[in-house]
PDB file of N, CA and C in Angstrom:
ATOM      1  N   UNK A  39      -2.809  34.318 -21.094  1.00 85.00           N
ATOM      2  CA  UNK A  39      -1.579  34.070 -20.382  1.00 85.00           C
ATOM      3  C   UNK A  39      -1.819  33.898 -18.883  1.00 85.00           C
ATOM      4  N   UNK A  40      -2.769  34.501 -18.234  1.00 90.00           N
ATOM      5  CA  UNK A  40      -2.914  34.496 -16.802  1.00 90.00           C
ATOM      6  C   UNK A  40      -3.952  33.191 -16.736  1.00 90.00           C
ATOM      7  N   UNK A  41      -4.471  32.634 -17.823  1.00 91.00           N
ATOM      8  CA  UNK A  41      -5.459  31.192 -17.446  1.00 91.00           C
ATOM      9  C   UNK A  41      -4.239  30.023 -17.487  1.00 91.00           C
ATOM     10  N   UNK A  42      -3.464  30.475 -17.957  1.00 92.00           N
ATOM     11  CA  UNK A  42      -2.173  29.473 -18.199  1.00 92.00           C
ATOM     12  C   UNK A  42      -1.390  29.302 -16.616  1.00 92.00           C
ATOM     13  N   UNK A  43      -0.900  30.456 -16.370  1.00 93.00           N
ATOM     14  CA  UNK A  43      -0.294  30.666 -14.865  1.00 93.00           C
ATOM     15  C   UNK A  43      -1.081  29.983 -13.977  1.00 93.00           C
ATOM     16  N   UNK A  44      -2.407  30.468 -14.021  1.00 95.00           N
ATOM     17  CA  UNK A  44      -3.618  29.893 -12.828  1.00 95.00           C
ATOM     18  C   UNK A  44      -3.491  28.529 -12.922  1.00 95.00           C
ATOM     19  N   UNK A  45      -3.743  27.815 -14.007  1.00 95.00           N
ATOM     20  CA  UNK A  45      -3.648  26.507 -14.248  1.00 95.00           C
ATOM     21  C   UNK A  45      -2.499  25.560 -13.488  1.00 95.00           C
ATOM     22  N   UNK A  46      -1.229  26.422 -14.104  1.00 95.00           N
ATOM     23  CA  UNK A  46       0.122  25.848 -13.856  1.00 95.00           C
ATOM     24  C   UNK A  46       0.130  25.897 -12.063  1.00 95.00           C
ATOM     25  N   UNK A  47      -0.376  26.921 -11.539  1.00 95.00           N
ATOM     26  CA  UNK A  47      -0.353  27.157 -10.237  1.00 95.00           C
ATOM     27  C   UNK A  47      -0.940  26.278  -9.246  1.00 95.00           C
ATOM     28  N   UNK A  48      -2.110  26.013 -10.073  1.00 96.00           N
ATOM     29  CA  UNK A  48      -2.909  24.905  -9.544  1.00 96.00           C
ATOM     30  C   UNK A  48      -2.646  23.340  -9.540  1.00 96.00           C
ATOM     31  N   UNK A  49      -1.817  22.990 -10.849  1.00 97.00           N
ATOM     32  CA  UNK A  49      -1.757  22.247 -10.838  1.00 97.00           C
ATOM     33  C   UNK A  49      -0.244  21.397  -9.625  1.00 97.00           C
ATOM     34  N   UNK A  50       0.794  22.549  -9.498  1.00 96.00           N
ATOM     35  CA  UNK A  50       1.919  22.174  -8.749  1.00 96.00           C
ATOM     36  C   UNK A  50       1.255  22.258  -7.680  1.00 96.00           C
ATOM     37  N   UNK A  51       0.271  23.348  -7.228  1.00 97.00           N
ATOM     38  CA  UNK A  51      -0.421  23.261  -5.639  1.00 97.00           C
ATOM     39  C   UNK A  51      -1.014  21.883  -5.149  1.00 97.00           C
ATOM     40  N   UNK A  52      -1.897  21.394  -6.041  1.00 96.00           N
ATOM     41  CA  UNK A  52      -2.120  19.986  -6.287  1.00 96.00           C
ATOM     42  C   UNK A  52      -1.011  18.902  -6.010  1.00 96.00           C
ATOM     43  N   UNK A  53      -0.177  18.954  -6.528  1.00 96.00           N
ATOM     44  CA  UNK A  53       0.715  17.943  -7.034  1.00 96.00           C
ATOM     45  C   UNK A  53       1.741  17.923  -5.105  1.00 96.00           C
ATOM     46  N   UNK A  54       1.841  19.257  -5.006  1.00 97.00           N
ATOM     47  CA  UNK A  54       2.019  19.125  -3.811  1.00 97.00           C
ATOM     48  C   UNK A  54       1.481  18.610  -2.796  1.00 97.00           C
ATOM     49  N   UNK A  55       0.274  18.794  -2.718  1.00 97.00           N
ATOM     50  CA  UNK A  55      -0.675  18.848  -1.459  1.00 97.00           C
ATOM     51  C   UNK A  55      -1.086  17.204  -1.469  1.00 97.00           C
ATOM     52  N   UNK A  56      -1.137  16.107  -2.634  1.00 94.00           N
ATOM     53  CA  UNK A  56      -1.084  14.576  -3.001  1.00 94.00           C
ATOM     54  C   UNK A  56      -0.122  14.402  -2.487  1.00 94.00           C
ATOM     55  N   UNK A  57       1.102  14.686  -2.511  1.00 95.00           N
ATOM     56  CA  UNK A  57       2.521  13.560  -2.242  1.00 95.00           C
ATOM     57  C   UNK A  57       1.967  14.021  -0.741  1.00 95.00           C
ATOM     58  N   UNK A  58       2.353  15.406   0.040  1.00 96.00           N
ATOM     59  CA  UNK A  58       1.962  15.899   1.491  1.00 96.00           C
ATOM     60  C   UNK A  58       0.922  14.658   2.117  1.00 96.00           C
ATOM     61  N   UNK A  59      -0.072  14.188   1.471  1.00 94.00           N
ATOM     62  CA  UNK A  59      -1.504  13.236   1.565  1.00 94.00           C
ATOM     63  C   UNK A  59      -1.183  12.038   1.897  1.00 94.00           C
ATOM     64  N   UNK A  60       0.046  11.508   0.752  1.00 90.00           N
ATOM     65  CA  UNK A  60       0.561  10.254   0.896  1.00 90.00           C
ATOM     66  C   UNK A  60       1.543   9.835   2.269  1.00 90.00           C
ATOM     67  N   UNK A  61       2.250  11.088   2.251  1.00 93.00           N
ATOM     68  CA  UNK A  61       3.411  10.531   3.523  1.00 93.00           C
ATOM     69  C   UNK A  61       2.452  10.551   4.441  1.00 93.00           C
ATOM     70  N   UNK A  62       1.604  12.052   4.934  1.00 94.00           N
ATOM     71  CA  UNK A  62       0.538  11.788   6.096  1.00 94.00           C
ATOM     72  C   UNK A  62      -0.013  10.664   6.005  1.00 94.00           C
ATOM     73  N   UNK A  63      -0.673  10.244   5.251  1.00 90.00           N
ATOM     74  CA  UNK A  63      -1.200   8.364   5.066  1.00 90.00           C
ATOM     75  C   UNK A  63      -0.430   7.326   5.806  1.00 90.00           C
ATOM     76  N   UNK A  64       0.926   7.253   5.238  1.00 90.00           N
ATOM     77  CA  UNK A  64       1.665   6.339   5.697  1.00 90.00           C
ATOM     78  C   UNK A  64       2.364   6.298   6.684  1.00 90.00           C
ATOM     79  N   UNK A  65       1.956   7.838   7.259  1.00 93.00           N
ATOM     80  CA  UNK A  65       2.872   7.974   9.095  1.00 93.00           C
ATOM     81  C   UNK A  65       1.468   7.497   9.901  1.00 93.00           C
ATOM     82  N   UNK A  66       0.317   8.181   9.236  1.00 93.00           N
ATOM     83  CA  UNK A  66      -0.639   7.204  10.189  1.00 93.00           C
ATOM     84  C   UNK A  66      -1.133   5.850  10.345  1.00 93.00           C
ATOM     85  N   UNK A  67      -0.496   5.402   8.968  1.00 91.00           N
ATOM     86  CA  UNK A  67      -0.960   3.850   9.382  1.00 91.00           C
ATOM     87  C   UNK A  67       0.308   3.543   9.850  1.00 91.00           C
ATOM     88  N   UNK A  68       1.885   4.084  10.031  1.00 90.00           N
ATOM     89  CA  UNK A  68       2.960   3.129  10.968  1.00 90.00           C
ATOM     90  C   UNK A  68       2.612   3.501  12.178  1.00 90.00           C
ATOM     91  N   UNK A  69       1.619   4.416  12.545  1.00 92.00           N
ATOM     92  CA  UNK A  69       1.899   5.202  14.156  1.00 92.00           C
ATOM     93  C   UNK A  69       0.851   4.539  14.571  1.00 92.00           C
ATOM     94  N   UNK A  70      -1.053   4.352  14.384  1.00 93.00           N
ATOM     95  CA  UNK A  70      -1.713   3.953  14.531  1.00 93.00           C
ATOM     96  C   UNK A  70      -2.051   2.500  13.956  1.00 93.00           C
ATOM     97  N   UNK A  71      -1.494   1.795  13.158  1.00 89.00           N
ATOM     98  CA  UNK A  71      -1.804   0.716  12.276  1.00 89.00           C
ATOM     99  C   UNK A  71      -1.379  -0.511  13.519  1.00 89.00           C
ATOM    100  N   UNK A  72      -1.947  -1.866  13.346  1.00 92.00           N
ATOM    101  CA  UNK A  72      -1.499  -3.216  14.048  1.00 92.00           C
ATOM    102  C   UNK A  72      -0.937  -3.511  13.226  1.00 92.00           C
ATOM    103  N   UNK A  73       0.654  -4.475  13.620  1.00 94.00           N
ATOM    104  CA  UNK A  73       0.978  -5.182  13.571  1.00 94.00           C
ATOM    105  C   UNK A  73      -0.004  -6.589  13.172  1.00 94.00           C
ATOM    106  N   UNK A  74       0.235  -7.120  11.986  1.00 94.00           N
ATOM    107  CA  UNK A  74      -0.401  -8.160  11.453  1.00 94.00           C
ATOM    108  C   UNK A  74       0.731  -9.550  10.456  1.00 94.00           C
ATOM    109  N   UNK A  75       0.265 -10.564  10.822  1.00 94.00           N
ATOM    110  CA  UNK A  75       0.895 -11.101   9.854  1.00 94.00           C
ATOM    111  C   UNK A  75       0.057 -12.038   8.829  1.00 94.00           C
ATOM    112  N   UNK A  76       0.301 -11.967   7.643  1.00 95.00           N
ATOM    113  CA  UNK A  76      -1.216 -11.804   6.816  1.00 95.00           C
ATOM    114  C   UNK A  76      -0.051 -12.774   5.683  1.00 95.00           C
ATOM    115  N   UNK A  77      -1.462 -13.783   5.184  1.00 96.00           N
ATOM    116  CA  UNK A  77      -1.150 -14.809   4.171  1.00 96.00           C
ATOM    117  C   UNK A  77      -1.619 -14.454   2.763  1.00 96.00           C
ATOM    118  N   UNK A  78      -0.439 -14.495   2.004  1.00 95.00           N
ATOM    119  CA  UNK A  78      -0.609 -13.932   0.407  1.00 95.00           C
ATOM    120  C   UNK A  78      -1.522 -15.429   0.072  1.00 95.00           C
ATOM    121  N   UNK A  79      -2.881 -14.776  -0.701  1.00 96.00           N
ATOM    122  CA  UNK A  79      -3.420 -15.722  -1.410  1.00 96.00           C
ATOM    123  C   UNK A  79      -3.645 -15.518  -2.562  1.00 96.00           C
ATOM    124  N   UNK A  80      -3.247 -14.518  -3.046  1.00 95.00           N
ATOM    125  CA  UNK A  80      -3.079 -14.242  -4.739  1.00 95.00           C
ATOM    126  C   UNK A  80      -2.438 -12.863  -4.550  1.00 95.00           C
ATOM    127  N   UNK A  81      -1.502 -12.945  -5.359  1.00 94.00           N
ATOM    128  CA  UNK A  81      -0.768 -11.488  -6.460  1.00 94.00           C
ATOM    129  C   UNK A  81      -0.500 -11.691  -7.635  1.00 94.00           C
ATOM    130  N   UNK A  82      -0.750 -10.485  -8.053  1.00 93.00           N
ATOM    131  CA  UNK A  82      -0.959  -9.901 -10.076  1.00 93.00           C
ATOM    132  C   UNK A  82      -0.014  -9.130  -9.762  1.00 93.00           C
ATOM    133  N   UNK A  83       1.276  -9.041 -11.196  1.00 90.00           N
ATOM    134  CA  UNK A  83       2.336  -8.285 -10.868  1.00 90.00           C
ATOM    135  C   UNK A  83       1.436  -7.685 -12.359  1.00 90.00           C
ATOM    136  N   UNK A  84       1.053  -6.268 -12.275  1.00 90.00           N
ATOM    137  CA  UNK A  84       0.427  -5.595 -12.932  1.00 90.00           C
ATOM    138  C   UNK A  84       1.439  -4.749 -14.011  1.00 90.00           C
ATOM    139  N   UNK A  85       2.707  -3.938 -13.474  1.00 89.00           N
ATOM    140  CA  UNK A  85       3.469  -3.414 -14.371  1.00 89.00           C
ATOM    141  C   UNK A  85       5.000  -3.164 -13.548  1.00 89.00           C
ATOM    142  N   UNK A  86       5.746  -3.181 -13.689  1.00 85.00           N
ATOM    143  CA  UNK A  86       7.283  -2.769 -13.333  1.00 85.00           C
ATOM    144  C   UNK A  86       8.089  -1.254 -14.022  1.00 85.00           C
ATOM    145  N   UNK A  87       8.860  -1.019 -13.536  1.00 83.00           N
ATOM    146  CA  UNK A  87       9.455   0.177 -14.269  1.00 83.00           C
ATOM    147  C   UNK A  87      10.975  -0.120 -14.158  1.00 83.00           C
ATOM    148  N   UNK A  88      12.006   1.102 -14.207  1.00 82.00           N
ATOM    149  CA  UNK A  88      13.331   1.248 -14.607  1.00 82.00           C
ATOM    150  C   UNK A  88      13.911   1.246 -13.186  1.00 82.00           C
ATOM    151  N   UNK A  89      12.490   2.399 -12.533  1.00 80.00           N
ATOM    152  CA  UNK A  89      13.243   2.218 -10.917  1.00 80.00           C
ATOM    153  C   UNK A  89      13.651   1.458 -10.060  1.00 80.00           C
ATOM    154  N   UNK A  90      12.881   0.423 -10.168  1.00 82.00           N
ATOM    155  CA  UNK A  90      12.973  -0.508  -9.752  1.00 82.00           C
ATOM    156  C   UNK A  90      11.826  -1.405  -9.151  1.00 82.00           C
ATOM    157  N   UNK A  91      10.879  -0.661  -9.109  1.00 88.00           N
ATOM    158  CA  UNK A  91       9.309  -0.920  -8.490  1.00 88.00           C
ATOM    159  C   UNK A  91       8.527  -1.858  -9.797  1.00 88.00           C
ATOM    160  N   UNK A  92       7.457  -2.587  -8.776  1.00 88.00           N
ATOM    161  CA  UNK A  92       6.567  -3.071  -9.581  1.00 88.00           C
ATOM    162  C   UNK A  92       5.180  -3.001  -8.867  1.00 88.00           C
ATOM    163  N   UNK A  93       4.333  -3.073  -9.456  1.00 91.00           N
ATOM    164  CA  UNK A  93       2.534  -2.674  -9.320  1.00 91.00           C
ATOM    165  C   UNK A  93       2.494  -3.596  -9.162  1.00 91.00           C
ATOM    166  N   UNK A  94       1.522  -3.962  -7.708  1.00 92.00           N
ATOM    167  CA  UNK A  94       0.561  -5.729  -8.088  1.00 92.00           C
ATOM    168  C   UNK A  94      -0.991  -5.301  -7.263  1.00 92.00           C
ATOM    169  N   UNK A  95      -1.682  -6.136  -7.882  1.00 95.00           N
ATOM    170  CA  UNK A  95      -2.495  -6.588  -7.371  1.00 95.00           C
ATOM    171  C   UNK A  95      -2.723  -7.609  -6.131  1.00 95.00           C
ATOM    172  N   UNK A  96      -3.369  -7.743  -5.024  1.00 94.00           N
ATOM    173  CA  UNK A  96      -3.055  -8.509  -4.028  1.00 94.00           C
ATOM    174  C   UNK A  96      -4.279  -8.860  -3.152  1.00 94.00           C
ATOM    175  N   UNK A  97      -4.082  -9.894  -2.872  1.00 96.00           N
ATOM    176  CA  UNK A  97      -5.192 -10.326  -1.994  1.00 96.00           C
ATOM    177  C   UNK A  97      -4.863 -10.914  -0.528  1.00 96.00           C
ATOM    178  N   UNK A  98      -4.817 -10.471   0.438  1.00 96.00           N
ATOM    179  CA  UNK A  98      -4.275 -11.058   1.794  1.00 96.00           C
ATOM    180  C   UNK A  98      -5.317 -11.651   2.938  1.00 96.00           C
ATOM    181  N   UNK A  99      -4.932 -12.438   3.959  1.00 96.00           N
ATOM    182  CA  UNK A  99      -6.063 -12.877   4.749  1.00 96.00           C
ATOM    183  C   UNK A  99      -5.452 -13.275   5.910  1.00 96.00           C
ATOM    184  N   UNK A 100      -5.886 -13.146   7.446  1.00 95.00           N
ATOM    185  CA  UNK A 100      -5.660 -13.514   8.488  1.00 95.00           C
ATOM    186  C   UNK A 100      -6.566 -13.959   9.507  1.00 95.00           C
ATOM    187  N   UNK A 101      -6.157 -14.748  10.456  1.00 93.00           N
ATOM    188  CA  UNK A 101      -7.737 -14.898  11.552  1.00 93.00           C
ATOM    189  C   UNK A 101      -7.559 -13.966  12.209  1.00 93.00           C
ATOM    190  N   UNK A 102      -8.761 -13.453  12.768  1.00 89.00           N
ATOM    191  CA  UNK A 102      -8.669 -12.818  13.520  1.00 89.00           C
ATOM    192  C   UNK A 102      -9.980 -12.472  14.251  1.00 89.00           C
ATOM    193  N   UNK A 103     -10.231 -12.847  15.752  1.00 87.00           N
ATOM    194  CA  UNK A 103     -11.519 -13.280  16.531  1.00 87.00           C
ATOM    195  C   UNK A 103     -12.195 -14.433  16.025  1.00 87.00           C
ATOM    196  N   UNK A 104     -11.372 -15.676  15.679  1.00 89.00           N
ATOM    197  CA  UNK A 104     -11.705 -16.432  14.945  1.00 89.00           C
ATOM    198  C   UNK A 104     -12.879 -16.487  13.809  1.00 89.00           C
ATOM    199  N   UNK A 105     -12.337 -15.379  13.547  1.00 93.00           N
ATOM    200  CA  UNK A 105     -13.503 -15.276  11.950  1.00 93.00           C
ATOM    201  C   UNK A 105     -12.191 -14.753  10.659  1.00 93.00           C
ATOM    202  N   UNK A 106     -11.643 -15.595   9.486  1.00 93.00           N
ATOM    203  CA  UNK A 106     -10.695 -15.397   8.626  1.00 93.00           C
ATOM    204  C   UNK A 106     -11.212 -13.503   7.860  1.00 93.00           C
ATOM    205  N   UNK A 107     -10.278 -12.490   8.032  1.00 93.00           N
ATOM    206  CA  UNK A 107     -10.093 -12.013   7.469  1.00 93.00           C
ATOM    207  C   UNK A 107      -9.892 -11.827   6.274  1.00 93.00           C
ATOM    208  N   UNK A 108     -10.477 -10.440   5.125  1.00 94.00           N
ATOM    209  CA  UNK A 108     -10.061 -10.991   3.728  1.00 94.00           C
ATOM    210  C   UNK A 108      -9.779  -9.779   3.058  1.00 94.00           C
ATOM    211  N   UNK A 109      -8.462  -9.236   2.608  1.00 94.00           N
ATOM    212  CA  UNK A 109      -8.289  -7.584   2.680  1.00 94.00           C
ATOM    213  C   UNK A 109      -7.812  -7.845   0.672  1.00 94.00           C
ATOM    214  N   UNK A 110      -8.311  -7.029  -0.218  1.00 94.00           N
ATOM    215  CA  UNK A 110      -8.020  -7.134  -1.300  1.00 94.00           C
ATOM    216  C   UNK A 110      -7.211  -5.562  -1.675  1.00 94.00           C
ATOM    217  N   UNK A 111      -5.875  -5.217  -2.441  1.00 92.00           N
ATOM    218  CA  UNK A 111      -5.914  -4.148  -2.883  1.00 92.00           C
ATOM    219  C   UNK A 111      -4.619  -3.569  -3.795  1.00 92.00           C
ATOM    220  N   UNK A 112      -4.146  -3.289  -3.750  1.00 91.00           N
ATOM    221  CA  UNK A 112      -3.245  -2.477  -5.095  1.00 91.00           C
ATOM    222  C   UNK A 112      -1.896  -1.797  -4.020  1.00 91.00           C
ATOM    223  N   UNK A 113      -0.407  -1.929  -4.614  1.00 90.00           N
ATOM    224  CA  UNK A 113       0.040  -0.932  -3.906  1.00 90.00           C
ATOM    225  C   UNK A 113       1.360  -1.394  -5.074  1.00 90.00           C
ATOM    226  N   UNK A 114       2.753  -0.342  -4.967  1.00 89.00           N
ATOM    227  CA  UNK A 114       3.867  -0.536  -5.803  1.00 89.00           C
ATOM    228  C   UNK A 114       5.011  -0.822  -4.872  1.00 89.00           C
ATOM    229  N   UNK A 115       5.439  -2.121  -4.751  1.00 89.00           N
ATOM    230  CA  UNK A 115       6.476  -2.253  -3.827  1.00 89.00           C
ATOM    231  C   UNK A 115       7.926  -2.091  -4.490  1.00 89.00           C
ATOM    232  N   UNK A 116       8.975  -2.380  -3.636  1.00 88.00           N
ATOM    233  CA  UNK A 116      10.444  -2.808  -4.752  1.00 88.00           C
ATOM    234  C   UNK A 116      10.237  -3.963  -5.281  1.00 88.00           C
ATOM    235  N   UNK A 117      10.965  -4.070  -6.055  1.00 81.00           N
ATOM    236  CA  UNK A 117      11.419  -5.219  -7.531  1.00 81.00           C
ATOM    237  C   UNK A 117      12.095  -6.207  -6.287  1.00 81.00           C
ATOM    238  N   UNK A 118      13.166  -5.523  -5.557  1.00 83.00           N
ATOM    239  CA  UNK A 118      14.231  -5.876  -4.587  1.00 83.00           C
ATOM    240  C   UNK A 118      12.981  -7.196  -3.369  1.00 83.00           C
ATOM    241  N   UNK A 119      11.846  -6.464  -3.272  1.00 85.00           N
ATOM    242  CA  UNK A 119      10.933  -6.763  -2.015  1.00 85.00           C
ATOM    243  C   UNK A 119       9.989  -7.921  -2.887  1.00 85.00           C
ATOM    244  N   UNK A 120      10.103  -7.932  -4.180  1.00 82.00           N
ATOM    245  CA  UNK A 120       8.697  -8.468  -4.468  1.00 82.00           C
ATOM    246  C   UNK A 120       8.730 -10.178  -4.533  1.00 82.00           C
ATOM    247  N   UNK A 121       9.614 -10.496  -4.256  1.00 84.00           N
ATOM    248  CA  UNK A 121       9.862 -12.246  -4.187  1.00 84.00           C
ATOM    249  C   UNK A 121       9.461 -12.783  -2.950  1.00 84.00           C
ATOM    250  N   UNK A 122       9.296 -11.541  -1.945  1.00 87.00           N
ATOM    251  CA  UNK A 122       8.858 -11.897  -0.675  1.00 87.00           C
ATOM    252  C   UNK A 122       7.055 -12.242  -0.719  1.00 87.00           C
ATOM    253  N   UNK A 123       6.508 -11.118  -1.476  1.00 91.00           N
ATOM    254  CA  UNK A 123       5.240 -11.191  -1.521  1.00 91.00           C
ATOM    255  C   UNK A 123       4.486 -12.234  -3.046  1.00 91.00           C
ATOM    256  N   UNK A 124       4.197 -13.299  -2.683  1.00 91.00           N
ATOM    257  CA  UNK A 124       4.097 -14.758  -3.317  1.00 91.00           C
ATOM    258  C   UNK A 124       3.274 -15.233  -2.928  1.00 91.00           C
ATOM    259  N   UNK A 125       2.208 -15.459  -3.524  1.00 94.00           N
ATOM    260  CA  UNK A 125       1.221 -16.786  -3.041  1.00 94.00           C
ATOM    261  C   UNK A 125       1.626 -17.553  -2.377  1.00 94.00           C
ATOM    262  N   UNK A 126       0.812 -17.672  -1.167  1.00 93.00           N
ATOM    263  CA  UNK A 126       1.037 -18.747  -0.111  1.00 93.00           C
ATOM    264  C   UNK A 126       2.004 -18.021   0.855  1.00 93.00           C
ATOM    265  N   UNK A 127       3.107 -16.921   1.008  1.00 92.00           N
ATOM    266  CA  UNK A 127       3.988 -16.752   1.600  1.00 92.00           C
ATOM    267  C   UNK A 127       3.389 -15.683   2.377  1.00 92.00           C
ATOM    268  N   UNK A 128       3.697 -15.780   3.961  1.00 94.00           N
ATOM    269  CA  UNK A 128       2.868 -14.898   4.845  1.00 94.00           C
ATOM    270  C   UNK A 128       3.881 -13.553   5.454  1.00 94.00           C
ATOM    271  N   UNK A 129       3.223 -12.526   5.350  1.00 93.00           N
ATOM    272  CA  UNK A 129       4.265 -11.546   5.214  1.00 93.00           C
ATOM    273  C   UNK A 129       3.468 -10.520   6.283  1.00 93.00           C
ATOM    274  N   UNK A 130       4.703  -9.601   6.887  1.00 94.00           N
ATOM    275  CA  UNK A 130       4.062  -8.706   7.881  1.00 94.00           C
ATOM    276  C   UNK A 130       3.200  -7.347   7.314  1.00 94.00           C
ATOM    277  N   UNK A 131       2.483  -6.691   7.502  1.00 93.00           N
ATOM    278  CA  UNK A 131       1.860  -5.720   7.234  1.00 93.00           C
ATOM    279  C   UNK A 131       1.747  -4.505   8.424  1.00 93.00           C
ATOM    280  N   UNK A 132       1.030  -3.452   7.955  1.00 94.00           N
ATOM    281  CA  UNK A 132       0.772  -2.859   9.274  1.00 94.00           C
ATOM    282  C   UNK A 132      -0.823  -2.288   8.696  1.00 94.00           C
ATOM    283  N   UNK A 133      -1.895  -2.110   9.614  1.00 92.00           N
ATOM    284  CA  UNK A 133      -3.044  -2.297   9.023  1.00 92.00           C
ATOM    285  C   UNK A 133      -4.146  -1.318   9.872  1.00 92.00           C
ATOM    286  N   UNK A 134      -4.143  -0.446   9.328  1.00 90.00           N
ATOM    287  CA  UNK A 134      -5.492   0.962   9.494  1.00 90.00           C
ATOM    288  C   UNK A 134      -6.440   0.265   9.533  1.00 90.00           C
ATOM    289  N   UNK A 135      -7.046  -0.067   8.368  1.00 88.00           N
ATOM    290  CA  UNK A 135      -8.568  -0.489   7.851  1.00 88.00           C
ATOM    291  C   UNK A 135      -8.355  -0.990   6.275  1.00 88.00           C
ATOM    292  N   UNK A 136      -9.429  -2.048   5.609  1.00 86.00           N
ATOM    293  CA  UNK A 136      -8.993  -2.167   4.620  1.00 86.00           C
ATOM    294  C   UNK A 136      -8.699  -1.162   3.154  1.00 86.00           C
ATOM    295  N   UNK A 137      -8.619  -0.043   3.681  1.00 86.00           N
ATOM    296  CA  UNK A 137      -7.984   0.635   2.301  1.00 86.00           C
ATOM    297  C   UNK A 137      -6.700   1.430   2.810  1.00 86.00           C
ATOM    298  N   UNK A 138      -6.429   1.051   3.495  1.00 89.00           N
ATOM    299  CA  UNK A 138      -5.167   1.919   4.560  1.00 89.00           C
ATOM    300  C   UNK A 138      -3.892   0.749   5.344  1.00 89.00           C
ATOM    301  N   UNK A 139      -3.618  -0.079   4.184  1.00 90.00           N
ATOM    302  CA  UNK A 139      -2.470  -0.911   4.362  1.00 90.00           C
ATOM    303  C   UNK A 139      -1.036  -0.805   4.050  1.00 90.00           C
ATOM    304  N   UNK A 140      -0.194  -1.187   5.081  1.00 89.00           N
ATOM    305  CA  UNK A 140       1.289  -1.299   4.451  1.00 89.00           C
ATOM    306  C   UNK A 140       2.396  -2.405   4.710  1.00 89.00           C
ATOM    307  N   UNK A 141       2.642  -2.261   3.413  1.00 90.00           N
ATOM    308  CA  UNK A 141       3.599  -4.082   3.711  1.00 90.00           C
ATOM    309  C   UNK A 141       5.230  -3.232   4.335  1.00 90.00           C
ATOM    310  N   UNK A 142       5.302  -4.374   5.495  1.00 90.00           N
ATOM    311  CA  UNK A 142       6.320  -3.974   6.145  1.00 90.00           C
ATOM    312  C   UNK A 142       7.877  -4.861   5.923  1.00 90.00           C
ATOM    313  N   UNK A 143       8.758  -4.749   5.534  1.00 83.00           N
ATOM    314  CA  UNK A 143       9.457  -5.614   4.692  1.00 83.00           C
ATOM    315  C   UNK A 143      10.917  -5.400   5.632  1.00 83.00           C
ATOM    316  N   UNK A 144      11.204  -4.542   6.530  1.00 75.00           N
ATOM    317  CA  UNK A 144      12.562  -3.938   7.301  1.00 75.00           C
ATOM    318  C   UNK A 144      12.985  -5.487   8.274  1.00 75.00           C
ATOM    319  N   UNK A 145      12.017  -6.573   8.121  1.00 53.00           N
ATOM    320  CA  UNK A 145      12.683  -7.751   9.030  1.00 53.00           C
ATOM    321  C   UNK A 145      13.434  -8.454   8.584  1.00 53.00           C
TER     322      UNK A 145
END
């Protein structure tokens, strides 16, 4: 009974301390991140749900010091947002480094 508790304990401590991970993530890439405006050259709409979100796959690219940028990666936007992000259609971001991206959609 007490490997059960420990477990359970661990696992909400966890579960906490991930979401805590995520918002810190995403206040540092709006606080520290550039302003970018970056050209969809491929998206995979991978899965959708009830909420309203859908998974894609994505591939984006910009110049920048005249050498083309090329950022590949995964994220779940709205259902509401996702007609914006389309092959060929160039969309704002805000941008850490390439595993520390966020599509900025409030324009």
């Amino acid at each position: 009974m007490i490997f059960v508790v420990i477990i359970s304990a661990v696992l909400i401590v966890g579960s906490i301390a991930y979401i805590v991970h995520l918002f810190h993530r995403d206040q540092e890439i709006r606080s520290k991140g550039r302003d970018i405006r970056a050209l969809v050259e491929d998206v995979r709409y991978i899965s959708s749900n009830d909420g309203g979100s859908a998974n894609i796959k994505y591939r984006l690219s910009w110049h920048e010091d005249g050498v083309v940028k090329q950022v590949e990666g995964s994220d779940t936007i709205s259902a509401f947002c996702s007609s914006k992000v389309q092959k060929g259609c160039e969309i704002d971001i805000k941008y850490l480094d390439d595993d520390h991206i966020l599509f900025v959609f409030d324009k």
